PDB file of C-alpha atoms in Angstrom:
ATOM      1  CA  ASN A   7      -0.130  45.185  39.389  1.00 66.00           C
ATOM      2  CA  ALA A   8      -3.749  45.310  38.274  1.00 75.00           C
ATOM      3  CA  GLY A   9      -3.308  48.922  37.154  1.00 92.00           C
ATOM      4  CA  VAL A  10      -6.586  50.840  36.982  1.00 95.00           C
ATOM      5  CA  THR A  11      -9.762  48.834  37.492  1.00 96.00           C
ATOM      6  CA  GLN A  12     -13.389  49.927  37.231  1.00 97.00           C
ATOM      7  CA  THR A  13     -16.606  48.406  38.523  1.00 97.00           C
ATOM      8  CA  PRO A  14     -19.127  47.697  37.202  1.00 96.00           C
ATOM      9  CA  LYS A  15     -18.358  47.076  33.523  1.00 95.00           C
ATOM     10  CA  PHE A  16     -21.944  47.584  32.386  1.00 96.00           C
ATOM     11  CA  ARG A  17     -25.046  49.076  33.964  1.00 96.00           C
ATOM     12  CA  VAL A  18     -28.547  50.030  32.899  1.00 97.00           C
ATOM     13  CA  LEU A  19     -30.415  52.600  34.985  1.00 97.00           C
ATOM     14  CA  LYS A  20     -33.857  54.103  34.803  1.00 97.00           C
ATOM     15  CA  THR A  21     -34.194  57.880  34.784  1.00 98.00           C
ATOM     16  CA  GLY A  22     -33.998  59.219  38.320  1.00 97.00           C
ATOM     17  CA  GLN A  23     -32.092  56.265  39.795  1.00 97.00           C
ATOM     18  CA  SER A  24     -28.737  56.727  41.466  1.00 96.00           C
ATOM     19  CA  MET A  25     -25.526  54.766  41.302  1.00 96.00           C
ATOM     20  CA  THR A  26     -21.825  54.902  42.131  1.00 97.00           C
ATOM     21  CA  LEU A  27     -18.981  53.911  39.838  1.00 97.00           C
ATOM     22  CA  LEU A  28     -15.820  52.735  41.536  1.00 97.00           C
ATOM     23  CA  CYS A  29     -12.301  53.263  40.276  1.00 97.00           C
ATOM     24  CA  ALA A  30      -9.315  51.678  41.968  1.00 97.00           C
ATOM     25  CA  GLN A  31      -5.594  51.917  41.236  1.00 97.00           C
ATOM     26  CA  ASP A  32      -2.712  50.056  42.833  1.00 95.00           C
ATOM     27  CA  MET A  33       0.112  52.233  41.498  1.00 93.00           C
ATOM     28  CA  ASN A  34       0.146  54.741  44.373  1.00 93.00           C
ATOM     29  CA  HIS A  35      -0.744  57.580  42.012  1.00 93.00           C
ATOM     30  CA  GLU A  36      -1.736  60.929  43.437  1.00 92.00           C
ATOM     31  CA  TYR A  37      -3.828  62.136  40.508  1.00 92.00           C
ATOM     32  CA  MET A  38      -7.052  60.462  39.428  1.00 95.00           C
ATOM     33  CA  TYR A  39      -9.603  61.430  36.798  1.00 95.00           C
ATOM     34  CA  TRP A  40     -13.111  60.615  35.574  1.00 97.00           C
ATOM     35  CA  TYR A  41     -13.929  61.077  31.881  1.00 96.00           C
ATOM     36  CA  ARG A  42     -16.916  60.339  29.723  1.00 96.00           C
ATOM     37  CA  GLN A  43     -16.766  59.315  26.084  1.00 94.00           C
ATOM     38  CA  ASP A  44     -19.711  59.784  23.758  1.00 92.00           C
ATOM     39  CA  PRO A  45     -19.956  58.294  20.241  1.00 84.00           C
ATOM     40  CA  GLY A  46     -17.616  59.932  17.745  1.00 76.00           C
ATOM     41  CA  MET A  47     -16.079  62.166  20.364  1.00 77.00           C
ATOM     42  CA  GLY A  48     -12.961  62.321  22.397  1.00 82.00           C
ATOM     43  CA  LEU A  49     -12.943  62.142  26.153  1.00 90.00           C
ATOM     44  CA  ARG A  50     -14.329  64.937  28.282  1.00 92.00           C
ATOM     45  CA  LEU A  51     -13.197  65.445  31.847  1.00 92.00           C
ATOM     46  CA  ILE A  52     -15.911  65.253  34.504  1.00 96.00           C
ATOM     47  CA  HIS A  53     -13.998  65.601  37.789  1.00 96.00           C
ATOM     48  CA  TYR A  54     -10.479  64.994  38.970  1.00 94.00           C
ATOM     49  CA  SER A  55      -8.469  64.681  42.162  1.00 94.00           C
ATOM     50  CA  VAL A  56      -4.912  65.737  42.915  1.00 91.00           C
ATOM     51  CA  GLY A  57      -4.696  63.718  46.114  1.00 92.00           C
ATOM     52  CA  GLU A  58      -6.582  61.953  48.888  1.00 94.00           C
ATOM     53  CA  GLY A  59      -9.397  64.097  50.233  1.00 94.00           C
ATOM     54  CA  THR A  60      -9.349  66.565  47.304  1.00 94.00           C
ATOM     55  CA  THR A  61     -11.586  66.875  44.247  1.00 96.00           C
ATOM     56  CA  ALA A  62     -12.059  69.453  41.501  1.00 94.00           C
ATOM     57  CA  LYS A  63     -14.467  70.060  38.616  1.00 94.00           C
ATOM     58  CA  GLY A  64     -13.590  69.306  35.027  1.00 91.00           C
ATOM     59  CA  GLU A  65     -15.315  70.372  31.814  1.00 89.00           C
ATOM     60  CA  VAL A  66     -18.667  68.623  32.336  1.00 94.00           C
ATOM     61  CA  PRO A  67     -19.271  68.216  36.108  1.00 96.00           C
ATOM     62  CA  ASP A  68     -23.024  68.864  36.249  1.00 96.00           C
ATOM     63  CA  GLY A  69     -25.078  65.908  37.473  1.00 96.00           C
ATOM     64  CA  TYR A  70     -22.063  64.104  38.971  1.00 98.00           C
ATOM     65  CA  ASN A  71     -20.360  64.030  42.352  1.00 97.00           C
ATOM     66  CA  VAL A  72     -17.074  62.453  43.357  1.00 97.00           C
ATOM     67  CA  SER A  73     -15.183  61.432  46.454  1.00 97.00           C
ATOM     68  CA  ARG A  74     -11.582  60.466  47.152  1.00 97.00           C
ATOM     69  CA  LEU A  75     -11.588  59.173  50.719  1.00 95.00           C
ATOM     70  CA  LYS A  76      -8.706  56.780  50.078  1.00 95.00           C
ATOM     71  CA  LYS A  77      -5.750  57.416  47.799  1.00 95.00           C
ATOM     72  CA  GLN A  78      -6.347  54.294  45.767  1.00 97.00           C
ATOM     73  CA  ASN A  79     -10.074  54.845  45.142  1.00 97.00           C
ATOM     74  CA  PHE A  80     -12.007  57.492  43.252  1.00 98.00           C
ATOM     75  CA  LEU A  81     -15.805  57.241  43.235  1.00 98.00           C
ATOM     76  CA  LEU A  82     -18.157  58.832  40.724  1.00 98.00           C
ATOM     77  CA  GLY A  83     -21.782  59.254  41.763  1.00 98.00           C
ATOM     78  CA  LEU A  84     -24.898  59.972  39.784  1.00 96.00           C
ATOM     79  CA  GLU A  85     -27.599  61.160  42.171  1.00 92.00           C
ATOM     80  CA  SER A  86     -30.494  61.253  39.685  1.00 96.00           C
ATOM     81  CA  ALA A  87     -29.578  59.678  36.361  1.00 96.00           C
ATOM     82  CA  ALA A  88     -30.729  61.267  33.099  1.00 97.00           C
ATOM     83  CA  PRO A  89     -30.691  59.836  29.547  1.00 97.00           C
ATOM     84  CA  SER A  90     -28.048  62.462  28.660  1.00 96.00           C
ATOM     85  CA  GLN A  91     -25.691  60.600  30.997  1.00 97.00           C
ATOM     86  CA  THR A  92     -25.738  57.521  28.777  1.00 97.00           C
ATOM     87  CA  SER A  93     -22.057  57.166  27.947  1.00 97.00           C
ATOM     88  CA  VAL A  94     -18.904  55.178  28.500  1.00 96.00           C
ATOM     89  CA  TYR A  95     -17.089  56.314  31.627  1.00 97.00           C
ATOM     90  CA  PHE A  96     -13.329  56.008  31.956  1.00 96.00           C
ATOM     91  CA  CYS A  97     -11.233  56.433  35.032  1.00 97.00           C
ATOM     92  CA  ALA A  98      -7.541  57.282  34.845  1.00 95.00           C
ATOM     93  CA  SER A  99      -4.627  57.814  37.185  1.00 94.00           C
ATOM     94  CA  ARG A 100      -1.235  59.302  36.560  1.00 90.00           C
ATOM     95  CA  THR A 101       2.316  59.387  37.717  1.00 81.00           C
ATOM     96  CA  GLY A 102       4.246  62.470  38.771  1.00 75.00           C
ATOM     97  CA  THR A 103       7.178  63.122  36.487  1.00 72.00           C
ATOM     98  CA  PRO A 104       7.321  62.077  33.711  1.00 70.00           C
ATOM     99  CA  VAL A 105       3.592  62.449  33.435  1.00 79.00           C
ATOM    100  CA  GLU A 106       2.061  59.179  32.288  1.00 85.00           C
ATOM    101  CA  GLN A 107      -1.695  58.743  32.511  1.00 88.00           C
ATOM    102  CA  TYR A 108      -3.209  55.263  32.515  1.00 91.00           C
ATOM    103  CA  PHE A 109      -6.834  54.420  31.846  1.00 93.00           C
ATOM    104  CA  GLY A 110      -9.202  51.795  33.171  1.00 95.00           C
ATOM    105  CA  PRO A 111     -11.252  49.550  30.848  1.00 94.00           C
ATOM    106  CA  GLY A 112     -14.406  51.669  31.084  1.00 95.00           C
ATOM    107  CA  THR A 113     -17.982  51.372  32.362  1.00 96.00           C
ATOM    108  CA  ARG A 114     -20.757  51.397  29.791  1.00 96.00           C
ATOM    109  CA  LEU A 115     -23.807  53.104  31.317  1.00 97.00           C
ATOM    110  CA  THR A 116     -27.223  53.298  29.703  1.00 97.00           C
ATOM    111  CA  VAL A 117     -29.990  55.441  31.200  1.00 97.00           C
ATOM    112  CA  THR A 118     -33.470  54.709  29.891  1.00 96.00           C
TER     113      THR A 118
ATOM    114  CA  GLY B  27     -11.247  76.899  25.398  1.00 62.00           C
ATOM    115  CA  GLU B  28      -8.392  74.697  24.375  1.00 72.00           C
ATOM    116  CA  ASP B  29      -8.935  72.602  21.263  1.00 87.00           C
ATOM    117  CA  VAL B  30      -7.410  69.612  19.511  1.00 92.00           C
ATOM    118  CA  GLU B  31      -8.147  68.784  15.867  1.00 93.00           C
ATOM    119  CA  GLN B  32      -7.577  65.505  14.098  1.00 94.00           C
ATOM    120  CA  SER B  33      -8.731  64.090  10.796  1.00 91.00           C
ATOM    121  CA  LEU B  34     -11.479  61.550  11.354  1.00 91.00           C
ATOM    122  CA  PHE B  35     -10.361  58.671   9.189  1.00 96.00           C
ATOM    123  CA  LEU B  36      -7.258  57.152   7.604  1.00 97.00           C
ATOM    124  CA  SER B  37      -7.030  54.006   5.501  1.00 97.00           C
ATOM    125  CA  VAL B  38      -3.714  52.361   4.609  1.00 97.00           C
ATOM    126  CA  ARG B  39      -2.539  49.080   3.161  1.00 97.00           C
ATOM    127  CA  GLU B  40      -0.801  46.576   5.408  1.00 97.00           C
ATOM    128  CA  GLY B  41       2.960  47.115   5.335  1.00 97.00           C
ATOM    129  CA  ASP B  42       2.697  50.802   4.411  1.00 97.00           C
ATOM    130  CA  SER B  43       3.434  53.658   6.786  1.00 97.00           C
ATOM    131  CA  SER B  44       0.600  55.556   8.473  1.00 97.00           C
ATOM    132  CA  VAL B  45       0.804  59.197   9.470  1.00 98.00           C
ATOM    133  CA  ILE B  46      -1.798  60.607  11.832  1.00 97.00           C
ATOM    134  CA  ASN B  47      -1.824  64.371  12.288  1.00 97.00           C
ATOM    135  CA  CYS B  48      -2.999  66.603  15.101  1.00 96.00           C
ATOM    136  CA  THR B  49      -3.140  70.353  15.684  1.00 96.00           C
ATOM    137  CA  TYR B  50      -3.686  71.945  19.063  1.00 93.00           C
ATOM    138  CA  THR B  51      -4.119  75.407  20.524  1.00 90.00           C
ATOM    139  CA  ASP B  52      -2.514  75.311  23.996  1.00 79.00           C
ATOM    140  CA  SER B  53       1.032  76.535  23.463  1.00 77.00           C
ATOM    141  CA  SER B  54       1.968  75.825  27.086  1.00 80.00           C
ATOM    142  CA  SER B  55       1.624  72.035  26.834  1.00 83.00           C
ATOM    143  CA  THR B  56       4.749  70.408  28.253  1.00 84.00           C
ATOM    144  CA  TYR B  57       3.809  66.848  27.343  1.00 89.00           C
ATOM    145  CA  LEU B  58       1.878  65.657  24.306  1.00 93.00           C
ATOM    146  CA  TYR B  59       0.502  62.132  24.176  1.00 94.00           C
ATOM    147  CA  TRP B  60      -0.744  59.557  21.741  1.00 96.00           C
ATOM    148  CA  TYR B  61      -3.294  56.997  22.880  1.00 95.00           C
ATOM    149  CA  LYS B  62      -4.735  53.993  21.044  1.00 96.00           C
ATOM    150  CA  GLN B  63      -8.278  52.714  21.585  1.00 94.00           C
ATOM    151  CA  GLU B  64      -9.408  49.378  20.205  1.00 93.00           C
ATOM    152  CA  PRO B  65     -13.147  48.643  19.904  1.00 88.00           C
ATOM    153  CA  GLY B  66     -14.823  48.238  23.271  1.00 85.00           C
ATOM    154  CA  ALA B  67     -11.594  48.852  25.167  1.00 87.00           C
ATOM    155  CA  GLY B  68     -10.004  51.575  27.224  1.00 88.00           C
ATOM    156  CA  LEU B  69      -7.243  53.895  26.085  1.00 92.00           C
ATOM    157  CA  GLN B  70      -3.731  52.538  25.852  1.00 93.00           C
ATOM    158  CA  LEU B  71      -0.831  54.958  26.258  1.00 92.00           C
ATOM    159  CA  LEU B  72       1.316  54.539  23.145  1.00 95.00           C
ATOM    160  CA  THR B  73       3.943  57.199  23.489  1.00 94.00           C
ATOM    161  CA  TYR B  74       4.480  60.832  24.356  1.00 93.00           C
ATOM    162  CA  ILE B  75       6.883  63.626  23.610  1.00 94.00           C
ATOM    163  CA  PHE B  76       8.276  66.362  25.800  1.00 91.00           C
ATOM    164  CA  SER B  77       7.804  69.833  24.364  1.00 89.00           C
ATOM    165  CA  ASN B  78      11.523  70.583  24.090  1.00 90.00           C
ATOM    166  CA  MET B  79      11.943  67.704  21.630  1.00 91.00           C
ATOM    167  CA  ASP B  80      11.288  67.723  17.886  1.00 93.00           C
ATOM    168  CA  MET B  81      11.174  63.996  17.421  1.00 96.00           C
ATOM    169  CA  LYS B  82      10.884  60.810  19.419  1.00 96.00           C
ATOM    170  CA  GLN B  83      11.254  57.309  18.050  1.00 96.00           C
ATOM    171  CA  ASP B  84       9.923  54.253  19.841  1.00 92.00           C
ATOM    172  CA  GLN B  85      10.217  51.035  17.805  1.00 95.00           C
ATOM    173  CA  ARG B  86       7.710  51.398  14.928  1.00 96.00           C
ATOM    174  CA  LEU B  87       6.388  54.699  16.246  1.00 97.00           C
ATOM    175  CA  THR B  88       7.817  58.118  15.422  1.00 97.00           C
ATOM    176  CA  VAL B  89       6.404  61.280  16.939  1.00 97.00           C
ATOM    177  CA  LEU B  90       7.153  64.627  15.325  1.00 97.00           C
ATOM    178  CA  LEU B  91       6.433  67.914  17.060  1.00 96.00           C
ATOM    179  CA  ASN B  92       6.361  71.330  15.412  1.00 95.00           C
ATOM    180  CA  LYS B  93       5.864  73.575  18.395  1.00 92.00           C
ATOM    181  CA  LYS B  94       5.764  76.774  16.345  1.00 92.00           C
ATOM    182  CA  ASP B  95       2.848  75.498  14.255  1.00 93.00           C
ATOM    183  CA  LYS B  96       1.341  73.519  17.176  1.00 93.00           C
ATOM    184  CA  HIS B  97       1.356  70.393  15.057  1.00 95.00           C
ATOM    185  CA  LEU B  98       1.941  66.855  16.263  1.00 96.00           C
ATOM    186  CA  SER B  99       2.120  63.730  14.159  1.00 97.00           C
ATOM    187  CA  LEU B 100       2.381  60.000  14.769  1.00 98.00           C
ATOM    188  CA  ARG B 101       4.001  57.806  12.159  1.00 98.00           C
ATOM    189  CA  ILE B 102       3.521  54.058  12.348  1.00 98.00           C
ATOM    190  CA  ALA B 103       6.013  52.132  10.220  1.00 97.00           C
ATOM    191  CA  ASP B 104       5.107  48.798   8.628  1.00 97.00           C
ATOM    192  CA  THR B 105       1.457  49.146   9.648  1.00 98.00           C
ATOM    193  CA  GLN B 106      -0.210  45.882  10.629  1.00 97.00           C
ATOM    194  CA  THR B 107      -3.877  44.878  10.815  1.00 95.00           C
ATOM    195  CA  GLY B 108      -3.529  44.907  14.611  1.00 95.00           C
ATOM    196  CA  ASP B 109      -2.868  48.634  14.392  1.00 97.00           C
ATOM    197  CA  SER B 110      -6.468  49.233  13.294  1.00 97.00           C
ATOM    198  CA  ALA B 111      -7.955  51.371  16.059  1.00 97.00           C
ATOM    199  CA  ILE B 112      -8.797  54.941  16.996  1.00 96.00           C
ATOM    200  CA  TYR B 113      -5.810  57.122  17.809  1.00 97.00           C
ATOM    201  CA  PHE B 114      -6.121  60.125  20.086  1.00 95.00           C
ATOM    202  CA  CYS B 115      -3.773  63.048  20.366  1.00 94.00           C
ATOM    203  CA  ALA B 116      -3.851  64.590  23.845  1.00 93.00           C
ATOM    204  CA  PRO B 117      -1.761  67.571  24.931  1.00 92.00           C
ATOM    205  CA  LEU B 118      -1.403  68.121  28.661  1.00 87.00           C
ATOM    206  CA  MET B 119      -2.639  71.471  29.933  1.00 80.00           C
ATOM    207  CA  ASP B 120       0.113  72.445  32.340  1.00 72.00           C
ATOM    208  CA  SER B 121      -2.034  74.924  34.213  1.00 66.00           C
ATOM    209  CA  SER B 122      -4.513  72.272  35.305  1.00 64.00           C
ATOM    210  CA  TYR B 123      -2.721  68.929  34.724  1.00 71.00           C
ATOM    211  CA  LYS B 124      -5.574  67.901  32.425  1.00 82.00           C
ATOM    212  CA  LEU B 125      -5.368  66.121  29.098  1.00 87.00           C
ATOM    213  CA  ILE B 126      -7.308  67.658  26.218  1.00 89.00           C
ATOM    214  CA  PHE B 127      -8.521  65.068  23.720  1.00 90.00           C
ATOM    215  CA  GLY B 128      -9.342  65.407  20.065  1.00 87.00           C
ATOM    216  CA  SER B 129     -12.136  63.375  18.483  1.00 89.00           C
ATOM    217  CA  GLY B 130      -9.658  60.735  17.396  1.00 93.00           C
ATOM    218  CA  THR B 131      -8.544  59.351  14.046  1.00 96.00           C
ATOM    219  CA  ARG B 132      -9.896  55.975  13.028  1.00 96.00           C
ATOM    220  CA  LEU B 133      -7.125  53.999  11.328  1.00 97.00           C
ATOM    221  CA  LEU B 134      -8.179  51.148   9.061  1.00 97.00           C
ATOM    222  CA  VAL B 135      -5.464  48.806   7.844  1.00 97.00           C
ATOM    223  CA  ARG B 136      -6.412  46.866   4.699  1.00 95.00           C
ATOM    224  CA  PRO B 137      -4.810  43.463   4.101  1.00 91.00           C
TER     225      PRO B 137
END
């Protein structure tokens, strides 16, 4: 099992550009999550999904969109990147019961 | 909103025990987790405790839960230099199946 994988690992964008971050998991998990981590802070939830075809907003959803067309993939889109979106983005997926949440290695995004 | 507080920094000598503390506000959390993050890496699930337990031991790790005071701690026995990392406490919000993270405690293990 590869677990949770994320592509790309690094990216630099100019303000106003768009991009999509891909998260994939091979553990057949229903729940998937996108977080961002800023220096000296914990993780903040952007969006999450409780199953294929469903998405919901987290704490900081503005400026991001997501899609879950296939159970194993969860995409995070930035339509018009802003410097405030410079961060490290983590994807996670989790089991049912007991609840164990596993994280991907992260994508470091810089918006100039 | 829900909140998690942790001390920012802890320094211990190799071989000593480390105790990392966490307080939280959501009394409905069924599961409470500890994650470890090494520099430049993702979060690694270390252990977790179910809310009807007071203590859980897992090799060198001991988790203590005081549900009345909403206090969680992680004890690492015989701390090694490889334990140097940031440790996050993360209760699960049952109502929304979301983890709430504190800012993390940076553990430095001195040789």
